[in-house]
Amino acid sequence: MRVLLLGAPGSGKGTQGPRLARLLGVPHVAVGDLLRTEAASGSALGARLGEVMARGELVSDELTTPLVTGALRASLSGFVLDGYPRTRVQADALDAFLGRRAAPLDAVLRFRIPSEVVTERLLARGRVDDTSETVRARLATWAAHEDALIEHYRGLVVELDALGAPDEVFDRAADALREHATVAA
Ligand code: AMP
């Protein structure tokens, strides 16, 4: 199964992604993690990436798209993709990549959660890009692109109530994907 996780920063994708990937027996491809690894590598590129990420801004498509397609190439039959696309342009790039390989997405799992809750969660998490200013910037970036992404994936979107304890949300997500796969089959 090829699943995309769509949701605001702090909506729980990073917690549920690895668990859902284990459930489905596919790799979890988290773009933020790939970028953080590069940023921590000590390279000149990594230093530039770190600055952009610390401001809560999006890293350029020239960097993110090859990172994602490189990771997906190894697992086209199934993956849980988290953090990409974040814009319509990235969605088009992903479509083009998967379309060339006849590997369309099966489901887009949309994490729904009130913005006050994600703000609180991100501030509590205390990651280096989780200061109040960058949290605001990251949520604003998400909000600016959310509708276009949902529209882009209309027909594939599976709604998930992402509020609650991780185990509860996981059970709901697993049920929603199972149901979607049955309905789609
Ligand atoms: P995340 O862990 O998904 O919240 O991502 C952390 C940071 O990595 C974001 O705030 C962006 O700076 C960068 N990032 C992650 N995914 C993307 C993407 N698809 N396009 C551009 N930048 C990204």
PDB file of C-alpha atoms and ligand atoms in Angstrom:
ATOM      1  CA  MET A   1       0.000   0.000   0.000  1.00  0.00           C
ATOM      2  CA  ARG A   2       1.261   3.478  -0.884  1.00  0.00           C
ATOM      3  CA  VAL A   3       0.074   5.924   1.731  1.00  0.00           C
ATOM      4  CA  LEU A   4       0.651   9.624   2.133  1.00  0.00           C
ATOM      5  CA  LEU A   5       0.232  11.291   5.528  1.00  0.00           C
ATOM      6  CA  LEU A   6      -1.101  14.821   5.330  1.00  0.00           C
ATOM      7  CA  GLY A   7      -1.411  17.060   8.352  1.00  0.00           C
ATOM      8  CA  ALA A   8      -0.079  20.104  10.170  1.00  0.00           C
ATOM      9  CA  PRO A   9       3.268  19.948  11.961  1.00  0.00           C
ATOM     10  CA  GLY A  10       2.489  18.462  15.363  1.00  0.00           C
ATOM     11  CA  SER A  11      -0.626  16.613  14.188  1.00  0.00           C
ATOM     12  CA  GLY A  12       0.950  13.234  15.073  1.00  0.00           C
ATOM     13  CA  LYS A  13       2.263  12.083  11.695  1.00  0.00           C
ATOM     14  CA  GLY A  14       5.728  11.526  13.119  1.00  0.00           C
ATOM     15  CA  THR A  15       4.330   9.334  15.908  1.00  0.00           C
ATOM     16  CA  GLN A  16       1.914   7.351  13.776  1.00  0.00           C
ATOM     17  CA  GLY A  17       4.030   7.116  10.605  1.00  0.00           C
ATOM     18  CA  PRO A  18       6.523   4.475  11.819  1.00  0.00           C
ATOM     19  CA  ARG A  19       3.742   2.455  13.480  1.00  0.00           C
ATOM     20  CA  LEU A  20       1.565   2.498  10.360  1.00  0.00           C
ATOM     21  CA  ALA A  21       4.573   1.570   8.233  1.00  0.00           C
ATOM     22  CA  ARG A  22       5.261  -1.444  10.494  1.00  0.00           C
ATOM     23  CA  LEU A  23       1.607  -2.445  10.297  1.00  0.00           C
ATOM     24  CA  LEU A  24       1.672  -2.311   6.498  1.00  0.00           C
ATOM     25  CA  GLY A  25       5.154  -3.842   6.239  1.00  0.00           C
ATOM     26  CA  VAL A  26       6.532  -0.916   4.234  1.00  0.00           C
ATOM     27  CA  PRO A  27       9.218   1.742   4.853  1.00  0.00           C
ATOM     28  CA  HIS A  28       8.413   5.045   6.529  1.00  0.00           C
ATOM     29  CA  VAL A  29       9.805   7.924   4.483  1.00  0.00           C
ATOM     30  CA  ALA A  30       9.842  11.108   6.578  1.00  0.00           C
ATOM     31  CA  VAL A  31      11.236  14.053   4.694  1.00  0.00           C
ATOM     32  CA  GLY A  32      11.811  16.157   7.808  1.00  0.00           C
ATOM     33  CA  ASP A  33      13.969  13.345   9.245  1.00  0.00           C
ATOM     34  CA  LEU A  34      15.966  13.046   6.005  1.00  0.00           C
ATOM     35  CA  LEU A  35      16.536  16.806   6.016  1.00  0.00           C
ATOM     36  CA  ARG A  36      17.501  16.854   9.697  1.00  0.00           C
ATOM     37  CA  THR A  37      20.050  14.090   9.067  1.00  0.00           C
ATOM     38  CA  GLU A  38      21.557  16.117   6.237  1.00  0.00           C
ATOM     39  CA  ALA A  39      21.498  19.297   8.355  1.00  0.00           C
ATOM     40  CA  ALA A  40      23.392  17.506  11.153  1.00  0.00           C
ATOM     41  CA  SER A  41      25.988  16.040   8.787  1.00  0.00           C
ATOM     42  CA  GLY A  42      28.394  18.960   9.094  1.00  0.00           C
ATOM     43  CA  SER A  43      28.382  19.612   5.334  1.00  0.00           C
ATOM     44  CA  ALA A  44      28.085  23.136   3.883  1.00  0.00           C
ATOM     45  CA  LEU A  45      24.712  22.127   2.423  1.00  0.00           C
ATOM     46  CA  GLY A  46      23.671  20.849   5.825  1.00  0.00           C
ATOM     47  CA  ALA A  47      24.496  24.187   7.434  1.00  0.00           C
ATOM     48  CA  ARG A  48      22.377  26.047   4.877  1.00  0.00           C
ATOM     49  CA  LEU A  49      19.528  23.583   5.370  1.00  0.00           C
ATOM     50  CA  GLY A  50      19.724  23.986   9.135  1.00  0.00           C
ATOM     51  CA  GLU A  51      19.275  27.750   8.808  1.00  0.00           C
ATOM     52  CA  VAL A  52      16.193  27.442   6.604  1.00  0.00           C
ATOM     53  CA  MET A  53      14.641  24.821   8.872  1.00  0.00           C
ATOM     54  CA  ALA A  54      15.386  26.830  12.005  1.00  0.00           C
ATOM     55  CA  ARG A  55      13.371  29.691  10.488  1.00  0.00           C
ATOM     56  CA  GLY A  56      10.438  27.339   9.913  1.00  0.00           C
ATOM     57  CA  GLU A  57      10.583  27.910   6.165  1.00  0.00           C
ATOM     58  CA  LEU A  58      10.339  25.310   3.438  1.00  0.00           C
ATOM     59  CA  VAL A  59      13.562  23.963   2.008  1.00  0.00           C
ATOM     60  CA  SER A  60      13.823  24.382  -1.772  1.00  0.00           C
ATOM     61  CA  ASP A  61      12.212  21.848  -4.077  1.00  0.00           C
ATOM     62  CA  GLU A  62      15.582  21.297  -5.786  1.00  0.00           C
ATOM     63  CA  LEU A  63      16.762  19.712  -2.538  1.00  0.00           C
ATOM     64  CA  THR A  64      13.657  18.025  -1.201  1.00  0.00           C
ATOM     65  CA  THR A  65      12.284  16.428  -4.363  1.00  0.00           C
ATOM     66  CA  PRO A  66      15.386  14.342  -5.234  1.00  0.00           C
ATOM     67  CA  LEU A  67      15.703  13.337  -1.579  1.00  0.00           C
ATOM     68  CA  VAL A  68      12.143  12.005  -1.625  1.00  0.00           C
ATOM     69  CA  THR A  69      12.236  10.360  -5.032  1.00  0.00           C
ATOM     70  CA  GLY A  70      15.558   8.735  -4.143  1.00  0.00           C
ATOM     71  CA  ALA A  71      14.027   7.237  -1.010  1.00  0.00           C
ATOM     72  CA  LEU A  72      10.843   6.112  -2.779  1.00  0.00           C
ATOM     73  CA  ARG A  73      12.659   4.530  -5.697  1.00  0.00           C
ATOM     74  CA  ALA A  74      13.740   1.684  -3.426  1.00  0.00           C
ATOM     75  CA  SER A  75      10.188   0.895  -2.286  1.00  0.00           C
ATOM     76  CA  LEU A  76       7.717   1.734  -5.015  1.00  0.00           C
ATOM     77  CA  SER A  77       5.382  -1.123  -4.129  1.00  0.00           C
ATOM     78  CA  GLY A  78       4.643   0.349  -0.719  1.00  0.00           C
ATOM     79  CA  PHE A  79       5.565   3.212   1.601  1.00  0.00           C
ATOM     80  CA  VAL A  80       4.249   5.596   4.195  1.00  0.00           C
ATOM     81  CA  LEU A  81       5.304   9.044   3.044  1.00  0.00           C
ATOM     82  CA  ASP A  82       5.318  11.828   5.625  1.00  0.00           C
ATOM     83  CA  GLY A  83       6.128  15.516   5.111  1.00  0.00           C
ATOM     84  CA  TYR A  84       6.060  15.601   1.318  1.00  0.00           C
ATOM     85  CA  PRO A  85       4.360  17.103  -0.620  1.00  0.00           C
ATOM     86  CA  ARG A  86       3.850  20.324   1.291  1.00  0.00           C
ATOM     87  CA  THR A  87       2.879  22.383  -1.747  1.00  0.00           C
ATOM     88  CA  ARG A  88       0.926  21.883  -4.939  1.00  0.00           C
ATOM     89  CA  VAL A  89       4.164  22.095  -6.932  1.00  0.00           C
ATOM     90  CA  GLN A  90       5.612  19.238  -4.877  1.00  0.00           C
ATOM     91  CA  ALA A  91       2.368  17.278  -5.340  1.00  0.00           C
ATOM     92  CA  ASP A  92       2.745  17.641  -9.108  1.00  0.00           C
ATOM     93  CA  ALA A  93       6.371  16.496  -8.882  1.00  0.00           C
ATOM     94  CA  LEU A  94       5.338  13.443  -6.859  1.00  0.00           C
ATOM     95  CA  ASP A  95       2.545  12.616  -9.330  1.00  0.00           C
ATOM     96  CA  ALA A  96       4.984  12.845 -12.202  1.00  0.00           C
ATOM     97  CA  PHE A  97       7.487  10.600 -10.442  1.00  0.00           C
ATOM     98  CA  LEU A  98       4.943   7.939  -9.407  1.00  0.00           C
ATOM     99  CA  GLY A  99       3.032   8.215 -12.696  1.00  0.00           C
ATOM    100  CA  ARG A 100       6.143   7.401 -14.694  1.00  0.00           C
ATOM    101  CA  ARG A 101       6.462   4.234 -12.633  1.00  0.00           C
ATOM    102  CA  ALA A 102       2.753   3.323 -12.673  1.00  0.00           C
ATOM    103  CA  ALA A 103       2.672   3.451  -8.887  1.00  0.00           C
ATOM    104  CA  PRO A 104      -0.146   5.795  -7.858  1.00  0.00           C
ATOM    105  CA  LEU A 105      -0.967   6.530  -4.233  1.00  0.00           C
ATOM    106  CA  ASP A 106      -3.597   4.294  -2.618  1.00  0.00           C
ATOM    107  CA  ALA A 107      -4.630   6.647   0.165  1.00  0.00           C
ATOM    108  CA  VAL A 108      -3.969  10.073   1.621  1.00  0.00           C
ATOM    109  CA  LEU A 109      -4.507   9.956   5.360  1.00  0.00           C
ATOM    110  CA  ARG A 110      -5.492  13.391   6.583  1.00  0.00           C
ATOM    111  CA  PHE A 111      -4.707  14.142  10.233  1.00  0.00           C
ATOM    112  CA  ARG A 112      -7.392  16.516  11.528  1.00  0.00           C
ATOM    113  CA  ILE A 113      -6.624  18.394  14.704  1.00  0.00           C
ATOM    114  CA  PRO A 114      -7.361  21.894  16.079  1.00  0.00           C
ATOM    115  CA  SER A 115      -4.544  24.399  15.553  1.00  0.00           C
ATOM    116  CA  GLU A 116      -4.420  25.306  19.287  1.00  0.00           C
ATOM    117  CA  VAL A 117      -3.585  21.678  20.067  1.00  0.00           C
ATOM    118  CA  VAL A 118      -0.751  21.460  17.553  1.00  0.00           C
ATOM    119  CA  THR A 119       0.707  24.757  18.775  1.00  0.00           C
ATOM    120  CA  GLU A 120       0.731  23.453  22.342  1.00  0.00           C
ATOM    121  CA  ARG A 121       2.240  20.133  21.276  1.00  0.00           C
ATOM    122  CA  LEU A 122       4.998  21.710  19.201  1.00  0.00           C
ATOM    123  CA  LEU A 123       5.985  24.102  21.969  1.00  0.00           C
ATOM    124  CA  ALA A 124       6.051  21.242  24.476  1.00  0.00           C
ATOM    125  CA  ARG A 125       8.220  19.130  22.139  1.00  0.00           C
ATOM    126  CA  GLY A 126      11.114  21.569  22.344  1.00  0.00           C
ATOM    127  CA  ARG A 127      12.899  20.606  19.144  1.00  0.00           C
ATOM    128  CA  VAL A 128      15.359  23.204  17.856  1.00  0.00           C
ATOM    129  CA  ASP A 129      12.834  24.443  15.251  1.00  0.00           C
ATOM    130  CA  ASP A 130      10.001  24.458  17.786  1.00  0.00           C
ATOM    131  CA  THR A 131      10.398  27.978  19.209  1.00  0.00           C
ATOM    132  CA  SER A 132       7.195  30.034  19.305  1.00  0.00           C
ATOM    133  CA  GLU A 133       8.214  32.119  16.285  1.00  0.00           C
ATOM    134  CA  THR A 134       9.127  29.161  14.070  1.00  0.00           C
ATOM    135  CA  VAL A 135       6.081  27.214  15.227  1.00  0.00           C
ATOM    136  CA  ARG A 136       3.944  30.132  14.051  1.00  0.00           C
ATOM    137  CA  ALA A 137       5.831  30.249  10.746  1.00  0.00           C
ATOM    138  CA  ARG A 138       5.529  26.493  10.158  1.00  0.00           C
ATOM    139  CA  LEU A 139       1.813  26.435  10.933  1.00  0.00           C
ATOM    140  CA  ALA A 140       1.229  29.443   8.663  1.00  0.00           C
ATOM    141  CA  THR A 141       3.123  27.697   5.857  1.00  0.00           C
ATOM    142  CA  TRP A 142       0.998  24.603   6.348  1.00  0.00           C
ATOM    143  CA  ALA A 143      -2.246  26.604   6.423  1.00  0.00           C
ATOM    144  CA  ALA A 144      -1.293  28.441   3.226  1.00  0.00           C
ATOM    145  CA  HIS A 145      -1.014  25.168   1.281  1.00  0.00           C
ATOM    146  CA  GLU A 146      -3.448  22.835   3.052  1.00  0.00           C
ATOM    147  CA  ASP A 147      -6.551  23.499   0.943  1.00  0.00           C
ATOM    148  CA  ALA A 148      -4.694  23.148  -2.336  1.00  0.00           C
ATOM    149  CA  LEU A 149      -3.234  19.820  -1.233  1.00  0.00           C
ATOM    150  CA  ILE A 150      -6.603  18.466  -0.082  1.00  0.00           C
ATOM    151  CA  GLU A 151      -8.136  19.586  -3.365  1.00  0.00           C
ATOM    152  CA  HIS A 152      -5.291  17.969  -5.304  1.00  0.00           C
ATOM    153  CA  TYR A 153      -5.901  14.609  -3.619  1.00  0.00           C
ATOM    154  CA  ARG A 154      -9.711  14.745  -3.670  1.00  0.00           C
ATOM    155  CA  GLY A 155     -11.044  11.191  -3.922  1.00  0.00           C
ATOM    156  CA  LEU A 156      -8.029   9.684  -2.177  1.00  0.00           C
ATOM    157  CA  VAL A 157      -8.379  11.500   1.144  1.00  0.00           C
ATOM    158  CA  VAL A 158      -9.173   9.389   4.205  1.00  0.00           C
ATOM    159  CA  GLU A 159     -10.131  11.595   7.152  1.00  0.00           C
ATOM    160  CA  LEU A 160      -8.585  10.838  10.538  1.00  0.00           C
ATOM    161  CA  ASP A 161      -9.574  12.394  13.854  1.00  0.00           C
ATOM    162  CA  ALA A 162      -6.030  12.891  15.187  1.00  0.00           C
ATOM    163  CA  LEU A 163      -7.033  14.117  18.627  1.00  0.00           C
ATOM    164  CA  GLY A 164      -6.389  11.706  21.490  1.00  0.00           C
ATOM    165  CA  ALA A 165      -3.818   9.315  22.920  1.00  0.00           C
ATOM    166  CA  PRO A 166      -1.341   7.812  20.402  1.00  0.00           C
ATOM    167  CA  ASP A 167      -2.772   4.282  20.742  1.00  0.00           C
ATOM    168  CA  GLU A 168      -6.310   5.496  20.125  1.00  0.00           C
ATOM    169  CA  VAL A 169      -5.263   7.500  17.068  1.00  0.00           C
ATOM    170  CA  PHE A 170      -3.279   4.522  15.757  1.00  0.00           C
ATOM    171  CA  ASP A 171      -6.290   2.199  16.049  1.00  0.00           C
ATOM    172  CA  ARG A 172      -8.463   4.742  14.276  1.00  0.00           C
ATOM    173  CA  ALA A 173      -5.860   5.210  11.516  1.00  0.00           C
ATOM    174  CA  ALA A 174      -5.452   1.455  10.996  1.00  0.00           C
ATOM    175  CA  ASP A 175      -9.250   1.006  10.805  1.00  0.00           C
ATOM    176  CA  ALA A 176      -9.591   3.907   8.375  1.00  0.00           C
ATOM    177  CA  LEU A 177      -6.909   2.502   6.055  1.00  0.00           C
ATOM    178  CA  ARG A 178      -8.384  -1.008   6.204  1.00  0.00           C
ATOM    179  CA  GLU A 179     -11.811   0.335   5.399  1.00  0.00           C
ATOM    180  CA  HIS A 180     -10.477   2.479   2.569  1.00  0.00           C
ATOM    181  CA  ALA A 181      -8.577  -0.453   1.068  1.00  0.00           C
ATOM    182  CA  THR A 182     -11.695  -2.649   1.226  1.00  0.00           C
ATOM    183  CA  VAL A 183     -13.868   0.025  -0.299  1.00  0.00           C
ATOM    184  CA  ALA A 184     -11.294   0.759  -2.981  1.00  0.00           C
ATOM    185  CA  ALA A 185     -10.769  -2.931  -3.810  1.00  0.00           C
TER     186      ALA A 185
HETATM  187  P1  AMP B   1       8.875  18.173   9.709  1.00  0.00           P
HETATM  188  O1  AMP B   1       9.707  17.292  10.561  1.00  0.00           O
HETATM  189  O2  AMP B   1       8.099  17.394   8.674  1.00  0.00           O
HETATM  190  O3  AMP B   1       7.991  19.097  10.495  1.00  0.00           O
HETATM  191  O4  AMP B   1       9.876  19.097   8.856  1.00  0.00           O
HETATM  192  C1  AMP B   1      10.804  19.943   9.506  1.00  0.00           C
HETATM  193  C2  AMP B   1      11.286  21.015   8.544  1.00  0.00           C
HETATM  194  O5  AMP B   1      11.897  20.412   7.393  1.00  0.00           O
HETATM  195  C3  AMP B   1      10.201  21.906   7.966  1.00  0.00           C
HETATM  196  O6  AMP B   1       9.847  22.956   8.835  1.00  0.00           O
HETATM  197  C4  AMP B   1      10.871  22.407   6.693  1.00  0.00           C
HETATM  198  O7  AMP B   1      11.834  23.402   6.993  1.00  0.00           O
HETATM  199  C5  AMP B   1      11.619  21.171   6.221  1.00  0.00           C
HETATM  200  N1  AMP B   1      10.768  20.347   5.341  1.00  0.00           N
HETATM  201  C6  AMP B   1      10.189  19.148   5.643  1.00  0.00           C
HETATM  202  N2  AMP B   1       9.487  18.665   4.605  1.00  0.00           N
HETATM  203  C7  AMP B   1       9.625  19.576   3.602  1.00  0.00           C
HETATM  204  C8  AMP B   1       9.130  19.666   2.269  1.00  0.00           C
HETATM  205  N3  AMP B   1       8.329  18.732   1.735  1.00  0.00           N
HETATM  206  N4  AMP B   1       9.494  20.732   1.526  1.00  0.00           N
HETATM  207  C9  AMP B   1      10.292  21.692   2.025  1.00  0.00           C
HETATM  208  N5  AMP B   1      10.788  21.681   3.271  1.00  0.00           N
HETATM  209  C10 AMP B   1      10.460  20.630   4.067  1.00  0.00           C
END
